[in-house]
mmCIF file with all atom_site columns, C-alpha atoms in Angstrom:
data_model
loop_
_atom_site.group_PDB
_atom_site.id
_atom_site.type_symbol
_atom_site.label_atom_id
_atom_site.label_alt_id
_atom_site.label_comp_id
_atom_site.label_asym_id
_atom_site.label_entity_id
_atom_site.label_seq_id
_atom_site.pdbx_PDB_ins_code
_atom_site.Cartn_x
_atom_site.Cartn_y
_atom_site.Cartn_z
_atom_site.occupancy
_atom_site.B_iso_or_equiv
_atom_site.pdbx_formal_charge
_atom_site.auth_seq_id
_atom_site.auth_comp_id
_atom_site.auth_asym_id
_atom_site.auth_atom_id
_atom_site.pdbx_PDB_model_num
ATOM 1   C CA . MET B 1 1   ? 0.000   0.000  0.000   1.00 50.00 ? 1   MET B CA 1
ATOM 2   C CA . ALA B 1 2   ? 1.355   3.400  -0.946  1.00 57.00 ? 2   ALA B CA 1
ATOM 3   C CA . GLU B 1 3   ? 1.498   6.214  1.560   1.00 60.00 ? 3   GLU B CA 1
ATOM 4   C CA . MET B 1 4   ? 2.646   9.787  1.767   1.00 60.00 ? 4   MET B CA 1
ATOM 5   C CA . SER B 1 5   ? 6.422   9.957  2.208   1.00 57.00 ? 5   SER B CA 1
ATOM 6   C CA . HIS B 1 6   ? 6.872   13.630 2.912   1.00 51.00 ? 6   HIS B CA 1
ATOM 7   C CA . VAL B 1 7   ? 5.524   17.085 2.229   1.00 47.00 ? 7   VAL B CA 1
ATOM 8   C CA . VAL B 1 8   ? 7.897   20.021 2.106   1.00 43.00 ? 8   VAL B CA 1
ATOM 9   C CA . MET B 1 9   ? 5.740   22.292 4.282   1.00 38.00 ? 9   MET B CA 1
ATOM 10  C CA . CYS B 1 10  ? 5.430   19.734 7.101   1.00 34.00 ? 10  CYS B CA 1
ATOM 11  C CA . PHE B 1 11  ? 8.143   19.524 9.728   1.00 32.00 ? 11  PHE B CA 1
ATOM 12  C CA . ARG B 1 12  ? 9.779   16.609 11.492  1.00 33.00 ? 12  ARG B CA 1
ATOM 13  C CA . VAL B 1 13  ? 10.840  17.038 15.125  1.00 32.00 ? 13  VAL B CA 1
ATOM 14  C CA . VAL B 1 14  ? 13.071  14.389 16.705  1.00 29.00 ? 14  VAL B CA 1
ATOM 15  C CA . ARG B 1 15  ? 13.998  13.531 20.269  1.00 29.00 ? 15  ARG B CA 1
ATOM 16  C CA . ILE B 1 16  ? 11.680  16.049 21.959  1.00 33.00 ? 16  ILE B CA 1
ATOM 17  C CA . LEU B 1 17  ? 12.521  16.565 25.611  1.00 34.00 ? 17  LEU B CA 1
ATOM 18  C CA . GLY B 1 18  ? 9.150   18.053 26.452  1.00 41.00 ? 18  GLY B CA 1
ATOM 19  C CA . MET B 1 19  ? 7.562   21.293 25.308  1.00 42.00 ? 19  MET B CA 1
ATOM 20  C CA . PRO B 1 20  ? 8.459   24.081 27.753  1.00 42.00 ? 20  PRO B CA 1
ATOM 21  C CA . ASP B 1 21  ? 5.844   26.313 29.320  1.00 48.00 ? 21  ASP B CA 1
ATOM 22  C CA . PRO B 1 22  ? 6.514   29.902 28.105  1.00 45.00 ? 22  PRO B CA 1
ATOM 23  C CA . ALA B 1 23  ? 5.473   31.141 31.542  1.00 49.00 ? 23  ALA B CA 1
ATOM 24  C CA . SER B 1 24  ? 8.098   29.107 33.379  1.00 51.00 ? 24  SER B CA 1
ATOM 25  C CA . ALA B 1 25  ? 11.146  30.788 34.888  1.00 56.00 ? 25  ALA B CA 1
ATOM 26  C CA . ASN B 1 26  ? 13.624  28.650 32.944  1.00 55.00 ? 26  ASN B CA 1
ATOM 27  C CA . TYR B 1 27  ? 11.774  28.804 29.605  1.00 45.00 ? 27  TYR B CA 1
ATOM 28  C CA . GLN B 1 28  ? 14.730  30.321 27.710  1.00 50.00 ? 28  GLN B CA 1
ATOM 29  C CA . GLU B 1 29  ? 17.086  27.613 28.969  1.00 55.00 ? 29  GLU B CA 1
ATOM 30  C CA . LYS B 1 30  ? 14.680  24.813 28.031  1.00 48.00 ? 30  LYS B CA 1
ATOM 31  C CA . TYR B 1 31  ? 14.005  26.417 24.642  1.00 42.00 ? 31  TYR B CA 1
ATOM 32  C CA . LYS B 1 32  ? 17.739  26.511 23.905  1.00 47.00 ? 32  LYS B CA 1
ATOM 33  C CA . ASP B 1 33  ? 18.059  22.833 24.857  1.00 50.00 ? 33  ASP B CA 1
ATOM 34  C CA . LEU B 1 34  ? 15.194  21.930 22.531  1.00 44.00 ? 34  LEU B CA 1
ATOM 35  C CA . THR B 1 35  ? 16.499  23.836 19.528  1.00 40.00 ? 35  THR B CA 1
ATOM 36  C CA . ASN B 1 36  ? 19.920  22.254 20.043  1.00 45.00 ? 36  ASN B CA 1
ATOM 37  C CA . CYS B 1 37  ? 18.231  18.859 19.731  1.00 44.00 ? 37  CYS B CA 1
ATOM 38  C CA . VAL B 1 38  ? 16.618  19.583 16.372  1.00 38.00 ? 38  VAL B CA 1
ATOM 39  C CA . THR B 1 39  ? 18.430  17.570 13.690  1.00 36.00 ? 39  THR B CA 1
ATOM 40  C CA . ASP B 1 40  ? 17.722  15.988 10.297  1.00 36.00 ? 40  ASP B CA 1
ATOM 41  C CA . ASN B 1 41  ? 17.584  19.324 8.451   1.00 34.00 ? 41  ASN B CA 1
ATOM 42  C CA . VAL B 1 42  ? 14.862  20.914 10.580  1.00 34.00 ? 42  VAL B CA 1
ATOM 43  C CA . ILE B 1 43  ? 15.731  24.611 10.673  1.00 34.00 ? 43  ILE B CA 1
ATOM 44  C CA . ALA B 1 44  ? 15.591  26.254 14.096  1.00 33.00 ? 44  ALA B CA 1
ATOM 45  C CA . TYR B 1 45  ? 13.070  28.930 13.177  1.00 30.00 ? 45  TYR B CA 1
ATOM 46  C CA . HIS B 1 46  ? 10.733  26.243 11.787  1.00 34.00 ? 46  HIS B CA 1
ATOM 47  C CA . PHE B 1 47  ? 10.991  24.512 15.145  1.00 35.00 ? 47  PHE B CA 1
ATOM 48  C CA . SER B 1 48  ? 10.240  27.831 16.856  1.00 32.00 ? 48  SER B CA 1
ATOM 49  C CA . PHE B 1 49  ? 7.000   27.990 14.867  1.00 32.00 ? 49  PHE B CA 1
ATOM 50  C CA . ILE B 1 50  ? 6.094   24.470 15.971  1.00 35.00 ? 50  ILE B CA 1
ATOM 51  C CA . LEU B 1 51  ? 6.945   25.326 19.571  1.00 34.00 ? 51  LEU B CA 1
ATOM 52  C CA . ILE B 1 52  ? 4.643   28.337 19.535  1.00 32.00 ? 52  ILE B CA 1
ATOM 53  C CA . THR B 1 53  ? 1.708   26.787 17.664  1.00 32.00 ? 53  THR B CA 1
ATOM 54  C CA . SER B 1 54  ? 1.793   23.125 18.671  1.00 34.00 ? 54  SER B CA 1
ATOM 55  C CA . GLN B 1 55  ? -0.549  21.711 21.278  1.00 32.00 ? 55  GLN B CA 1
ATOM 56  C CA . LEU B 1 56  ? 1.741   18.707 21.853  1.00 33.00 ? 56  LEU B CA 1
ATOM 57  C CA . TYR B 1 57  ? 3.006   20.043 25.177  1.00 30.00 ? 57  TYR B CA 1
ATOM 58  C CA . THR B 1 58  ? 2.810   16.668 26.933  1.00 30.00 ? 58  THR B CA 1
ATOM 59  C CA . LEU B 1 59  ? 4.976   14.696 24.493  1.00 33.00 ? 59  LEU B CA 1
ATOM 60  C CA . LYS B 1 60  ? 8.100   13.163 25.989  1.00 36.00 ? 60  LYS B CA 1
ATOM 61  C CA . ALA B 1 61  ? 11.006  11.270 24.487  1.00 35.00 ? 61  ALA B CA 1
ATOM 62  C CA . PRO B 1 62  ? 14.451  9.973  25.548  1.00 35.00 ? 62  PRO B CA 1
ATOM 63  C CA . THR B 1 63  ? 17.268  12.304 26.556  1.00 38.00 ? 63  THR B CA 1
ATOM 64  C CA . CYS B 1 64  ? 18.505  14.492 23.737  1.00 36.00 ? 64  CYS B CA 1
ATOM 65  C CA . SER B 1 65  ? 21.436  13.150 21.763  1.00 38.00 ? 65  SER B CA 1
ATOM 66  C CA . ASN B 1 66  ? 22.764  13.348 18.241  1.00 38.00 ? 66  ASN B CA 1
ATOM 67  C CA . SER B 1 67  ? 22.722  9.550  18.054  1.00 37.00 ? 67  SER B CA 1
ATOM 68  C CA . HIS B 1 68  ? 20.296  8.210  15.437  1.00 35.00 ? 68  HIS B CA 1
ATOM 69  C CA . SER B 1 69  ? 19.846  5.032  17.484  1.00 37.00 ? 69  SER B CA 1
ATOM 70  C CA . GLU B 1 70  ? 17.303  6.731  19.724  1.00 37.00 ? 70  GLU B CA 1
ATOM 71  C CA . THR B 1 71  ? 13.570  6.598  19.119  1.00 43.00 ? 71  THR B CA 1
ATOM 72  C CA . GLU B 1 72  ? 12.410  9.367  16.816  1.00 45.00 ? 72  GLU B CA 1
ATOM 73  C CA . LEU B 1 73  ? 9.102   11.188 17.072  1.00 45.00 ? 73  LEU B CA 1
ATOM 74  C CA . LYS B 1 74  ? 7.510   11.835 13.697  1.00 51.00 ? 74  LYS B CA 1
ATOM 75  C CA . MET B 1 75  ? 4.707   14.319 13.201  1.00 49.00 ? 75  MET B CA 1
ATOM 76  C CA . PRO B 1 76  ? 1.974   12.522 11.207  1.00 64.00 ? 76  PRO B CA 1
ATOM 77  C CA . VAL B 1 77  ? 0.413   13.887 8.035   1.00 68.00 ? 77  VAL B CA 1
ATOM 78  C CA . ASP B 1 78  ? -3.272  13.005 7.643   1.00 71.00 ? 78  ASP B CA 1
ATOM 79  C CA . HIS B 1 79  ? -3.806  14.501 4.184   1.00 78.00 ? 79  HIS B CA 1
ATOM 80  C CA . VAL B 1 80  ? -2.628  17.193 1.798   1.00 89.00 ? 80  VAL B CA 1
ATOM 81  C CA . GLY B 1 81  ? -4.528  19.152 -0.831  1.00 87.00 ? 81  GLY B CA 1
ATOM 82  C CA . PHE B 1 82  ? -3.830  21.443 -3.770  1.00 88.00 ? 82  PHE B CA 1
ATOM 83  C CA . ALA B 1 83  ? -5.992  24.428 -4.712  1.00 86.00 ? 83  ALA B CA 1
ATOM 84  C CA . ILE B 1 84  ? -6.412  24.177 -8.482  1.00 87.00 ? 84  ILE B CA 1
ATOM 85  C CA . PRO B 1 85  ? -7.583  26.936 -10.860 1.00 87.00 ? 85  PRO B CA 1
ATOM 86  C CA . THR B 1 86  ? -11.049 25.959 -12.098 1.00 91.00 ? 86  THR B CA 1
ATOM 87  C CA . ALA B 1 87  ? -9.896  26.195 -15.716 1.00 90.00 ? 87  ALA B CA 1
ATOM 88  C CA . LYS B 1 88  ? -7.280  23.466 -15.086 1.00 90.00 ? 88  LYS B CA 1
ATOM 89  C CA . TYR B 1 89  ? -9.252  21.349 -12.619 1.00 94.00 ? 89  TYR B CA 1
ATOM 90  C CA . GLU B 1 90  ? -10.590 18.631 -14.941 1.00 95.00 ? 90  GLU B CA 1
ATOM 91  C CA . GLU B 1 91  ? -7.203  18.325 -16.685 1.00 95.00 ? 91  GLU B CA 1
ATOM 92  C CA . LEU B 1 92  ? -5.436  17.850 -13.339 1.00 94.00 ? 92  LEU B CA 1
ATOM 93  C CA . VAL B 1 93  ? -7.989  15.306 -12.093 1.00 97.00 ? 93  VAL B CA 1
ATOM 94  C CA . LYS B 1 94  ? -7.533  13.168 -15.216 1.00 96.00 ? 94  LYS B CA 1
ATOM 95  C CA . TRP B 1 95  ? -3.750  13.501 -14.959 1.00 97.00 ? 95  TRP B CA 1
ATOM 96  C CA . TYR B 1 96  ? -3.625  12.307 -11.342 1.00 97.00 ? 96  TYR B CA 1
ATOM 97  C CA . VAL B 1 97  ? -6.040  9.415  -11.996 1.00 97.00 ? 97  VAL B CA 1
ATOM 98  C CA . THR B 1 98  ? -3.507  8.007  -14.459 1.00 97.00 ? 98  THR B CA 1
ATOM 99  C CA . ALA B 1 99  ? -0.275  9.082  -12.738 1.00 97.00 ? 99  ALA B CA 1
ATOM 100 C CA . LEU B 1 100 ? -1.216  7.676  -9.312  1.00 96.00 ? 100 LEU B CA 1
ATOM 101 C CA . GLU B 1 101 ? -2.759  4.417  -10.546 1.00 97.00 ? 101 GLU B CA 1
ATOM 102 C CA . PRO B 1 102 ? 0.565   2.496  -10.280 1.00 96.00 ? 102 PRO B CA 1
ATOM 103 C CA . LEU B 1 103 ? 0.640   3.414  -6.575  1.00 95.00 ? 103 LEU B CA 1
ATOM 104 C CA . GLY B 1 104 ? -2.786  1.926  -5.954  1.00 95.00 ? 104 GLY B CA 1
ATOM 105 C CA . TYR B 1 105 ? -4.443  5.344  -5.694  1.00 96.00 ? 105 TYR B CA 1
ATOM 106 C CA . SER B 1 106 ? -7.943  5.960  -7.048  1.00 96.00 ? 106 SER B CA 1
ATOM 107 C CA . LYS B 1 107 ? -10.827 8.374  -6.480  1.00 96.00 ? 107 LYS B CA 1
ATOM 108 C CA . GLN B 1 108 ? -12.391 7.792  -3.073  1.00 94.00 ? 108 GLN B CA 1
ATOM 109 C CA . MET B 1 109 ? -14.586 10.905 -3.002  1.00 90.00 ? 109 MET B CA 1
ATOM 110 C CA . ASP B 1 110 ? -15.656 13.011 -5.947  1.00 93.00 ? 110 ASP B CA 1
ATOM 111 C CA . ILE B 1 111 ? -17.875 16.079 -6.138  1.00 91.00 ? 111 ILE B CA 1
ATOM 112 C CA . PRO B 1 112 ? -17.589 16.832 -9.868  1.00 92.00 ? 112 PRO B CA 1
ATOM 113 C CA . GLY B 1 113 ? -16.078 20.211 -10.617 1.00 92.00 ? 113 GLY B CA 1
ATOM 114 C CA . VAL B 1 114 ? -15.538 20.953 -6.914  1.00 91.00 ? 114 VAL B CA 1
ATOM 115 C CA . VAL B 1 115 ? -13.273 18.524 -5.070  1.00 91.00 ? 115 VAL B CA 1
ATOM 116 C CA . VAL B 1 116 ? -11.813 15.041 -5.465  1.00 95.00 ? 116 VAL B CA 1
ATOM 117 C CA . GLY B 1 117 ? -10.038 12.894 -2.887  1.00 94.00 ? 117 GLY B CA 1
ATOM 118 C CA . PHE B 1 118 ? -7.556  10.159 -3.817  1.00 96.00 ? 118 PHE B CA 1
ATOM 119 C CA . GLY B 1 119 ? -6.540  7.264  -1.584  1.00 94.00 ? 119 GLY B CA 1
ATOM 120 C CA . THR B 1 120 ? -5.597  3.596  -1.475  1.00 91.00 ? 120 THR B CA 1
ATOM 121 C CA . SER B 1 121 ? -8.499  2.336  0.622   1.00 83.00 ? 121 SER B CA 1
ATOM 122 C CA . LYS B 1 122 ? -12.247 2.792  0.397   1.00 77.00 ? 122 LYS B CA 1
ATOM 123 C CA . HIS B 1 123 ? -13.575 6.103  1.711   1.00 77.00 ? 123 HIS B CA 1
ATOM 124 C CA . GLU B 1 124 ? -10.136 7.215  2.952   1.00 83.00 ? 124 GLU B CA 1
ATOM 125 C CA . SER B 1 125 ? -8.370  9.985  1.047   1.00 90.00 ? 125 SER B CA 1
ATOM 126 C CA . ASP B 1 126 ? -4.982  11.511 1.843   1.00 91.00 ? 126 ASP B CA 1
ATOM 127 C CA . PHE B 1 127 ? -4.481  13.518 -1.360  1.00 93.00 ? 127 PHE B CA 1
ATOM 128 C CA . TRP B 1 128 ? -7.015  16.129 -2.510  1.00 93.00 ? 128 TRP B CA 1
ATOM 129 C CA . LEU B 1 129 ? -7.588  18.463 -5.447  1.00 94.00 ? 129 LEU B CA 1
ATOM 130 C CA . ASN B 1 130 ? -9.912  21.403 -4.861  1.00 90.00 ? 130 ASN B CA 1
ATOM 131 C CA . ALA B 1 131 ? -11.253 23.765 -7.553  1.00 91.00 ? 131 ALA B CA 1
ATOM 132 C CA . LYS B 1 132 ? -10.674 27.317 -6.330  1.00 84.00 ? 132 LYS B CA 1
ATOM 133 C CA . GLY B 1 133 ? -11.606 29.732 -9.081  1.00 72.00 ? 133 GLY B CA 1
ATOM 134 C CA . ASP B 1 134 ? -8.772  31.889 -10.393 1.00 67.00 ? 134 ASP B CA 1
ATOM 135 C CA . VAL B 1 135 ? -5.925  30.740 -8.153  1.00 59.00 ? 135 VAL B CA 1
ATOM 136 C CA . ARG B 1 136 ? -2.748  32.659 -8.934  1.00 59.00 ? 136 ARG B CA 1
ATOM 137 C CA . GLY B 1 137 ? 0.663   31.573 -7.740  1.00 51.00 ? 137 GLY B CA 1
ATOM 138 C CA . SER B 1 138 ? -0.494  29.353 -4.882  1.00 45.00 ? 138 SER B CA 1
ATOM 139 C CA . THR B 1 139 ? -0.008  25.899 -6.372  1.00 46.00 ? 139 THR B CA 1
ATOM 140 C CA . PRO B 1 140 ? 3.155   25.879 -8.548  1.00 55.00 ? 140 PRO B CA 1
ATOM 141 C CA . GLY B 1 141 ? 6.240   25.070 -6.526  1.00 60.00 ? 141 GLY B CA 1
ATOM 142 C CA . TRP B 1 142 ? 4.616   22.583 -4.140  1.00 84.00 ? 142 TRP B CA 1
ATOM 143 C CA . HIS B 1 143 ? 6.449   19.313 -3.652  1.00 87.00 ? 143 HIS B CA 1
ATOM 144 C CA . VAL B 1 144 ? 4.778   16.092 -2.504  1.00 90.00 ? 144 VAL B CA 1
ATOM 145 C CA . ALA B 1 145 ? 6.415   12.664 -2.297  1.00 91.00 ? 145 ALA B CA 1
ATOM 146 C CA . PHE B 1 146 ? 4.541   9.362  -2.314  1.00 94.00 ? 146 PHE B CA 1
ATOM 147 C CA . LYS B 1 147 ? 6.167   6.227  -0.906  1.00 92.00 ? 147 LYS B CA 1
ATOM 148 C CA . ALA B 1 148 ? 6.371   3.266  -3.298  1.00 93.00 ? 148 ALA B CA 1
ATOM 149 C CA . LYS B 1 149 ? 6.670   -0.412 -2.317  1.00 93.00 ? 149 LYS B CA 1
ATOM 150 C CA . ASN B 1 150 ? 9.492   -1.110 -4.785  1.00 95.00 ? 150 ASN B CA 1
ATOM 151 C CA . HIS B 1 151 ? 11.601  0.303  -7.628  1.00 97.00 ? 151 HIS B CA 1
ATOM 152 C CA . GLU B 1 152 ? 9.240   -1.034 -10.278 1.00 97.00 ? 152 GLU B CA 1
ATOM 153 C CA . THR B 1 153 ? 6.393   1.069  -8.883  1.00 96.00 ? 153 THR B CA 1
ATOM 154 C CA . VAL B 1 154 ? 8.572   4.182  -9.103  1.00 96.00 ? 154 VAL B CA 1
ATOM 155 C CA . ASP B 1 155 ? 9.323   3.354  -12.751 1.00 98.00 ? 155 ASP B CA 1
ATOM 156 C CA . LYS B 1 156 ? 5.643   2.761  -13.557 1.00 98.00 ? 156 LYS B CA 1
ATOM 157 C CA . PHE B 1 157 ? 4.608   6.078  -12.000 1.00 97.00 ? 157 PHE B CA 1
ATOM 158 C CA . HIS B 1 158 ? 7.209   7.963  -14.041 1.00 98.00 ? 158 HIS B CA 1
ATOM 159 C CA . ALA B 1 159 ? 6.109   6.310  -17.295 1.00 98.00 ? 159 ALA B CA 1
ATOM 160 C CA . ALA B 1 160 ? 2.393   6.800  -16.613 1.00 98.00 ? 160 ALA B CA 1
ATOM 161 C CA . ALA B 1 161 ? 2.807   10.450 -15.629 1.00 98.00 ? 161 ALA B CA 1
ATOM 162 C CA . LEU B 1 162 ? 4.837   11.252 -18.751 1.00 98.00 ? 162 LEU B CA 1
ATOM 163 C CA . LYS B 1 163 ? 2.258   9.542  -20.957 1.00 97.00 ? 163 LYS B CA 1
ATOM 164 C CA . VAL B 1 164 ? -0.486  11.928 -19.814 1.00 96.00 ? 164 VAL B CA 1
ATOM 165 C CA . GLY B 1 165 ? 1.467   15.152 -20.177 1.00 95.00 ? 165 GLY B CA 1
ATOM 166 C CA . GLY B 1 166 ? 3.746   15.359 -17.149 1.00 97.00 ? 166 GLY B CA 1
ATOM 167 C CA . THR B 1 167 ? 7.234   16.824 -17.517 1.00 97.00 ? 167 THR B CA 1
ATOM 168 C CA . CYS B 1 168 ? 10.239  14.824 -16.339 1.00 98.00 ? 168 CYS B CA 1
ATOM 169 C CA . ASN B 1 169 ? 11.976  16.513 -13.420 1.00 95.00 ? 169 ASN B CA 1
ATOM 170 C CA . GLY B 1 170 ? 14.275  13.576 -12.617 1.00 97.00 ? 170 GLY B CA 1
ATOM 171 C CA . LYS B 1 171 ? 14.381  10.093 -14.135 1.00 98.00 ? 171 LYS B CA 1
ATOM 172 C CA . PRO B 1 172 ? 13.971  7.015  -11.901 1.00 98.00 ? 172 PRO B CA 1
ATOM 173 C CA . GLY B 1 173 ? 17.211  6.234  -10.132 1.00 98.00 ? 173 GLY B CA 1
ATOM 174 C CA . ILE B 1 174 ? 19.266  6.294  -6.950  1.00 97.00 ? 174 ILE B CA 1
ATOM 175 C CA . ARG B 1 175 ? 19.875  9.677  -5.285  1.00 94.00 ? 175 ARG B CA 1
ATOM 176 C CA . GLU B 1 176 ? 22.912  8.943  -3.123  1.00 91.00 ? 176 GLU B CA 1
ATOM 177 C CA . ASN B 1 177 ? 23.021  12.537 -1.897  1.00 86.00 ? 177 ASN B CA 1
ATOM 178 C CA . TYR B 1 178 ? 19.947  11.647 0.215   1.00 87.00 ? 178 TYR B CA 1
ATOM 179 C CA . HIS B 1 179 ? 20.997  8.099  1.171   1.00 91.00 ? 179 HIS B CA 1
ATOM 180 C CA . PRO B 1 180 ? 22.380  5.027  -0.669  1.00 93.00 ? 180 PRO B CA 1
ATOM 181 C CA . ASN B 1 181 ? 18.960  3.395  -1.173  1.00 94.00 ? 181 ASN B CA 1
ATOM 182 C CA . TYR B 1 182 ? 16.947  6.505  -2.123  1.00 94.00 ? 182 TYR B CA 1
ATOM 183 C CA . TYR B 1 183 ? 15.346  5.429  -5.415  1.00 97.00 ? 183 TYR B CA 1
ATOM 184 C CA . ALA B 1 184 ? 13.032  8.112  -6.772  1.00 95.00 ? 184 ALA B CA 1
ATOM 185 C CA . ALA B 1 185 ? 11.510  9.771  -9.817  1.00 97.00 ? 185 ALA B CA 1
ATOM 186 C CA . PHE B 1 186 ? 10.229  13.331 -10.179 1.00 95.00 ? 186 PHE B CA 1
ATOM 187 C CA . ILE B 1 187 ? 7.491   14.746 -12.420 1.00 96.00 ? 187 ILE B CA 1
ATOM 188 C CA . ILE B 1 188 ? 6.160   18.281 -12.881 1.00 94.00 ? 188 ILE B CA 1
ATOM 189 C CA . ASP B 1 189 ? 2.373   18.062 -13.119 1.00 94.00 ? 189 ASP B CA 1
ATOM 190 C CA . PRO B 1 190 ? 0.330   20.236 -15.531 1.00 91.00 ? 190 PRO B CA 1
ATOM 191 C CA . ALA B 1 191 ? -0.077  22.904 -12.834 1.00 86.00 ? 191 ALA B CA 1
ATOM 192 C CA . GLY B 1 192 ? 3.654   23.159 -12.092 1.00 88.00 ? 192 GLY B CA 1
ATOM 193 C CA . ASN B 1 193 ? 3.866   21.072 -8.907  1.00 90.00 ? 193 ASN B CA 1
ATOM 194 C CA . ASN B 1 194 ? 6.850   18.774 -8.301  1.00 91.00 ? 194 ASN B CA 1
ATOM 195 C CA . ILE B 1 195 ? 5.534   15.250 -7.659  1.00 94.00 ? 195 ILE B CA 1
ATOM 196 C CA . GLU B 1 196 ? 7.923   12.560 -6.437  1.00 93.00 ? 196 GLU B CA 1
ATOM 197 C CA . VAL B 1 197 ? 7.600   8.826  -5.871  1.00 95.00 ? 197 VAL B CA 1
ATOM 198 C CA . VAL B 1 198 ? 10.304  7.227  -3.721  1.00 93.00 ? 198 VAL B CA 1
ATOM 199 C CA . ASN B 1 199 ? 11.349  3.812  -2.445  1.00 94.00 ? 199 ASN B CA 1
ATOM 200 C CA . HIS B 1 200 ? 13.860  3.533  0.419   1.00 93.00 ? 200 HIS B CA 1
ATOM 201 C CA . ALA B 1 201 ? 14.431  -0.230 0.467   1.00 92.00 ? 201 ALA B CA 1
ATOM 202 C CA . PRO B 1 202 ? 17.838  -1.772 -0.355  1.00 89.00 ? 202 PRO B CA 1
ATOM 203 C CA . HIS B 1 203 ? 17.965  -3.101 -3.906  1.00 77.00 ? 203 HIS B CA 1
#
């Protein structure tokens, strides 16, 4: 079963010591300890935003360390959606129906001309397209990655997406700059979004 791998605008926080209470006397000291524990390319000011807005004040994890052997806390993503200009909506829906089929995705909810939800199981959608009139500049530039079960699925996605008008933004292959088993392909959809499918398993 495919699942969302990552979304650029969602943040991953690891080894949280416990969210400090801003009213506490030693808040600044605790805040410094927390930001020092943020690793895996999470920028400190992003973490500051999470610290201010998150309601996860009761979460605890093991003592902070740079060791990757410790348990990591991942922030879950329930679903993601793109606002699509009405003029391009039907084109994008058809494109994603074909491009995501190799991943096991299909329409799970559809209000024609308004919104469509894609998912891998009945009545559960984690990827949405929403018609939003004359949307200007809000969708191009988004990056979403879907997790594939194997390399063949990555290859099939790339081929299917190209066949229905996608633009290659990276052929299927290993990206060792991420890690030795990072096998991915990238496609620009008809609205300008960067769609990736990735498999992390050793080959």
